[in-house]
Amino acid sequence: DAKTTQPNSMESNEEEPVHLPCNHSTISGTDYIHWYRQLPSQGPEYVIHGLTSNVNNRMASLAIAEDRKSSTLILHRATLRDAAVYYCILRDPISNFGNEKLTFGTGTRLTIIP
Amino acid sequence: NAGVTQTPKFRILKIGQSMTLQCTQDMNHNYMYWYRQDPGMGLKLIYYSVGAGITDKGEVPNGYNVSRSTTEDFPLRLELAAPSQTSVYFCASSNGGRQTNYGYTFGSGTRLTVV
């Protein structure tokens, strides 16, 4: 499985945008980039995913580099409730068919400063 | 819409005791998973299932067993509890397969302490 690299921790001020980076230099052409987050004392929750184009949803935006070797999760206006561990994960739906599983790293712990 | 429900939320076991962690989902998902998360670490896959009657090992299956008799339920069994199994256990489900416009849905976890 292709690996991802994320900073261990980041801080951001409340009500400011947050850019969470992820490097995935060994990404294959069929790997989708998925982001999950884990709030304190809760299970992970799906945030967003994409393949090549930038993606937006109600929670966040995902900016994918043109060479796909890196991506950035963007929280447009961070609130205290966004304090969590954010995981960047690669998924290959073709080679993983019949063996679907998510592989979690240690993620980025995001602290929001009031 | 309950999603993925795990019981119990907390449990303390003595070394050598057995227990079953329950997981049920109401989304008709084919794929179900058990993960464990040790303090300060990411999640590690214990077992997974691609449908009723089909299970397979993940990264850390030793000391655990699973069964999948229905689409809804995926219980995790600890036969002889050891201190190394102290962890938070998460169950998850997904549509799986070649579809990519989906995410995993996780339960709220079971915090297990073995003493």
Short mmCIF file of C-alpha atoms in Angstrom, two decimals:
data_model
loop_
_atom_site.label_atom_id
_atom_site.label_comp_id
_atom_site.label_asym_id
_atom_site.label_seq_id
_atom_site.Cartn_x
_atom_site.Cartn_y
_atom_site.Cartn_z
CA ASP A 1 0.00 0.00 0.00
CA ALA A 2 1.21 3.49 -0.82
CA LYS A 3 2.17 5.49 2.27
CA THR A 4 1.34 9.02 3.37
CA THR A 5 3.34 11.49 5.44
CA GLN A 6 1.71 14.12 7.64
CA PRO A 7 3.02 16.51 10.28
CA ASN A 8 2.49 15.21 13.80
CA SER A 9 0.75 18.35 14.99
CA MET A 10 -0.48 21.78 13.92
CA GLU A 11 -2.05 24.77 15.61
CA SER A 12 -4.44 27.33 14.22
CA ASN A 13 -6.40 30.27 15.52
CA GLU A 14 -10.15 30.04 15.75
CA GLU A 15 -12.09 31.40 12.78
CA GLU A 16 -9.03 31.30 10.51
CA PRO A 17 -8.44 28.90 7.59
CA VAL A 18 -6.40 25.76 8.24
CA HIS A 19 -4.31 23.97 5.64
CA LEU A 20 -3.39 20.39 6.56
CA PRO A 21 -0.72 18.93 4.25
CA CYS A 22 -0.19 15.33 3.19
CA ASN A 23 2.63 13.90 1.10
CA HIS A 24 2.09 10.73 -0.92
CA SER A 25 4.97 10.54 -3.37
CA THR A 26 4.40 6.84 -4.20
CA ILE A 27 0.73 7.28 -5.08
CA SER A 28 -0.50 5.16 -7.98
CA GLY A 29 -2.77 6.33 -10.75
CA THR A 30 -5.82 4.60 -9.29
CA ASP A 31 -5.34 5.64 -5.63
CA TYR A 32 -8.02 7.89 -4.22
CA ILE A 33 -7.00 10.32 -1.47
CA HIS A 34 -9.28 10.08 1.55
CA TRP A 35 -9.37 12.19 4.69
CA TYR A 36 -10.85 11.17 8.01
CA ARG A 37 -10.83 12.94 11.34
CA GLN A 38 -11.15 11.68 14.89
CA LEU A 39 -12.60 13.96 17.51
CA PRO A 40 -11.58 13.32 21.14
CA SER A 41 -13.06 10.10 22.54
CA GLN A 42 -14.91 9.33 19.29
CA GLY A 43 -14.49 7.04 16.32
CA PRO A 44 -13.06 8.41 13.06
CA GLU A 45 -15.44 10.14 10.68
CA TYR A 46 -15.18 10.56 6.93
CA VAL A 47 -14.33 14.09 5.78
CA ILE A 48 -13.67 14.12 2.04
CA HIS A 49 -11.99 12.24 -0.79
CA GLY A 50 -10.75 12.91 -4.33
CA LEU A 51 -8.75 11.51 -7.25
CA THR A 52 -7.38 14.34 -9.40
CA SER A 53 -9.59 17.40 -9.23
CA ASN A 54 -10.07 19.63 -6.22
CA VAL A 55 -13.16 18.71 -4.21
CA ASN A 56 -15.47 20.65 -1.93
CA ASN A 57 -18.12 19.57 0.52
CA ARG A 58 -19.86 21.06 3.52
CA MET A 59 -17.03 20.07 5.86
CA ALA A 60 -13.89 20.96 3.92
CA SER A 61 -12.06 21.34 0.62
CA LEU A 62 -9.40 19.04 -0.80
CA ALA A 63 -6.69 20.51 -3.00
CA ILE A 64 -4.69 17.93 -4.96
CA ALA A 65 -1.36 18.79 -6.56
CA GLU A 66 -1.12 18.42 -10.31
CA ASP A 67 1.40 15.55 -9.99
CA ARG A 68 -0.78 14.03 -7.21
CA LYS A 69 2.24 13.56 -4.95
CA SER A 70 0.72 15.80 -2.30
CA SER A 71 -2.63 17.15 -1.18
CA THR A 72 -4.00 19.66 1.30
CA LEU A 73 -7.14 19.50 3.39
CA ILE A 74 -8.57 22.96 3.86
CA LEU A 75 -10.87 23.95 6.69
CA HIS A 76 -12.09 27.36 5.63
CA ARG A 77 -12.96 28.74 9.03
CA ALA A 78 -11.77 26.62 11.92
CA THR A 79 -13.89 26.33 15.04
CA LEU A 80 -13.07 24.77 18.39
CA ARG A 81 -15.09 21.74 17.30
CA ASP A 82 -12.59 21.09 14.52
CA ALA A 83 -9.89 20.15 17.05
CA ALA A 84 -9.14 16.54 16.15
CA VAL A 85 -6.62 14.14 14.64
CA TYR A 86 -6.79 14.25 10.85
CA TYR A 87 -5.80 11.21 8.82
CA CYS A 88 -4.80 11.22 5.15
CA ILE A 89 -5.28 7.77 3.58
CA LEU A 90 -4.81 6.34 0.10
CA ARG A 91 -7.33 3.85 -1.24
CA ASP A 92 -7.08 1.81 -4.42
CA PRO A 93 -10.57 0.53 -5.24
CA ILE A 94 -9.29 -1.69 -8.05
CA SER A 95 -6.47 -3.64 -6.43
CA ASN A 96 -8.24 -3.65 -3.06
CA PHE A 97 -11.51 -5.03 -4.44
CA GLY A 98 -12.50 -7.92 -2.24
CA ASN A 99 -9.88 -6.86 0.30
CA GLU A 100 -11.15 -3.41 1.17
CA LYS A 101 -9.46 -1.95 4.21
CA LEU A 102 -8.30 1.43 5.44
CA THR A 103 -4.76 1.75 6.75
CA PHE A 104 -4.39 4.52 9.33
CA GLY A 105 -1.16 6.28 10.17
CA THR A 106 -0.76 8.51 13.22
CA GLY A 107 -2.28 11.57 11.50
CA THR A 108 -1.99 15.27 12.35
CA ARG A 109 -3.27 16.50 15.70
CA LEU A 110 -4.92 19.86 15.07
CA THR A 111 -5.22 22.26 18.00
CA ILE A 112 -7.49 25.28 17.67
CA ILE A 113 -6.54 28.32 19.71
CA PRO A 114 -9.49 30.41 20.93
CA ASN B 1 -30.64 6.39 11.67
CA ALA B 2 -28.40 4.59 14.18
CA GLY B 3 -25.43 3.85 11.89
CA VAL B 4 -22.90 1.59 13.65
CA THR B 5 -23.69 0.66 17.24
CA GLN B 6 -21.13 -0.86 19.60
CA THR B 7 -21.72 -2.35 23.03
CA PRO B 8 -20.53 -2.14 25.71
CA LYS B 9 -18.90 1.31 25.83
CA PHE B 10 -16.59 0.37 28.68
CA ARG B 11 -15.44 -2.93 30.18
CA ILE B 12 -12.84 -4.12 32.65
CA LEU B 13 -11.71 -7.74 32.31
CA LYS B 14 -9.45 -9.86 34.43
CA ILE B 15 -6.59 -11.71 32.76
CA GLY B 16 -7.85 -14.95 31.24
CA GLN B 17 -11.50 -13.93 31.06
CA SER B 18 -13.46 -13.94 27.82
CA MET B 19 -15.88 -11.48 26.32
CA THR B 20 -17.64 -10.52 23.11
CA LEU B 21 -17.72 -7.00 21.77
CA GLN B 22 -20.92 -6.43 19.87
CA CYS B 23 -21.25 -4.44 16.65
CA THR B 24 -24.35 -3.92 14.55
CA GLN B 25 -25.11 -1.66 11.60
CA ASP B 26 -28.41 -0.71 10.00
CA MET B 27 -27.14 0.62 6.66
CA ASN B 28 -27.12 -2.73 4.82
CA HIS B 29 -23.37 -2.43 4.28
CA ASN B 30 -21.59 -5.53 3.05
CA TYR B 31 -18.18 -4.69 4.51
CA MET B 32 -17.48 -4.56 8.22
CA TYR B 33 -14.26 -4.08 10.17
CA TRP B 34 -12.75 -4.22 13.64
CA TYR B 35 -9.92 -1.88 14.56
CA ARG B 36 -8.05 -1.33 17.79
CA GLN B 37 -6.41 1.91 18.84
CA ASP B 38 -3.72 2.02 21.49
CA PRO B 39 -3.00 5.35 23.27
CA GLY B 40 -1.44 7.94 20.96
CA MET B 41 -1.44 5.57 18.00
CA GLY B 42 -3.37 5.16 14.79
CA LEU B 43 -5.94 2.43 14.23
CA LYS B 44 -4.85 -1.11 13.45
CA LEU B 45 -7.09 -3.56 11.61
CA ILE B 46 -7.92 -6.76 13.52
CA TYR B 47 -10.42 -8.54 11.27
CA TYR B 48 -12.74 -7.63 8.45
CA SER B 49 -15.64 -9.14 6.56
CA VAL B 50 -16.79 -8.62 2.97
CA GLY B 51 -20.21 -10.17 3.55
CA ALA B 52 -22.18 -12.62 5.64
CA GLY B 53 -20.20 -15.81 6.14
CA ILE B 54 -16.89 -14.33 4.91
CA THR B 55 -14.19 -13.02 7.23
CA ASP B 56 -10.46 -12.45 6.96
CA LYS B 57 -7.54 -11.44 9.15
CA GLY B 58 -6.15 -7.94 9.32
CA GLU B 59 -2.82 -6.73 10.73
CA VAL B 60 -3.25 -7.84 14.36
CA PRO B 61 -5.65 -10.84 14.56
CA ASN B 62 -3.90 -12.87 17.28
CA GLY B 63 -6.04 -13.33 20.39
CA TYR B 64 -9.30 -12.49 18.61
CA ASN B 65 -12.03 -14.26 16.68
CA VAL B 66 -14.95 -13.00 14.62
CA SER B 67 -18.07 -14.31 12.96
CA ARG B 68 -20.49 -12.83 10.44
CA SER B 69 -23.74 -14.77 10.38
CA THR B 70 -25.85 -11.79 9.24
CA THR B 71 -25.23 -8.62 7.25
CA GLU B 72 -26.01 -6.48 10.31
CA ASP B 73 -23.85 -8.05 13.02
CA PHE B 74 -20.08 -8.54 13.35
CA PRO B 75 -19.12 -9.54 16.91
CA LEU B 76 -15.49 -9.65 18.07
CA ARG B 77 -14.54 -12.37 20.57
CA LEU B 78 -11.65 -12.25 23.03
CA GLU B 79 -11.05 -15.76 24.39
CA LEU B 80 -8.27 -15.32 26.94
CA ALA B 81 -7.87 -11.65 27.79
CA ALA B 82 -4.31 -10.35 28.21
CA PRO B 83 -3.06 -6.93 29.35
CA SER B 84 -1.77 -6.33 25.81
CA GLN B 85 -5.39 -6.25 24.66
CA THR B 86 -6.11 -3.13 26.70
CA SER B 87 -7.20 -0.71 24.00
CA VAL B 88 -10.11 1.11 22.41
CA TYR B 89 -11.93 -1.01 19.86
CA PHE B 90 -13.77 0.47 16.90
CA CYS B 91 -16.17 -1.26 14.57
CA ALA B 92 -16.82 0.20 11.11
CA SER B 93 -18.83 -0.58 8.00
CA SER B 94 -18.82 0.47 4.35
CA ASN B 95 -20.42 -0.31 1.00
CA GLY B 96 -17.04 -1.56 -0.21
CA GLY B 97 -16.25 -2.85 -3.64
CA ARG B 98 -15.25 -0.72 -6.59
CA GLN B 99 -17.40 2.24 -5.63
CA THR B 100 -15.38 5.19 -4.40
CA ASN B 101 -18.12 7.66 -3.56
CA TYR B 102 -18.51 6.37 -0.04
CA GLY B 103 -16.77 6.48 3.29
CA TYR B 104 -16.45 4.23 6.28
CA THR B 105 -18.89 4.72 9.15
CA PHE B 106 -17.40 4.08 12.57
CA GLY B 107 -19.00 3.26 15.87
CA SER B 108 -18.22 5.22 19.02
CA GLY B 109 -15.88 2.57 20.39
CA THR B 110 -15.48 0.17 23.30
CA ARG B 111 -12.83 1.02 25.87
CA LEU B 112 -11.43 -2.26 27.25
CA THR B 113 -9.06 -2.58 30.18
CA VAL B 114 -7.51 -5.94 31.09
CA VAL B 115 -6.13 -6.17 34.63
#
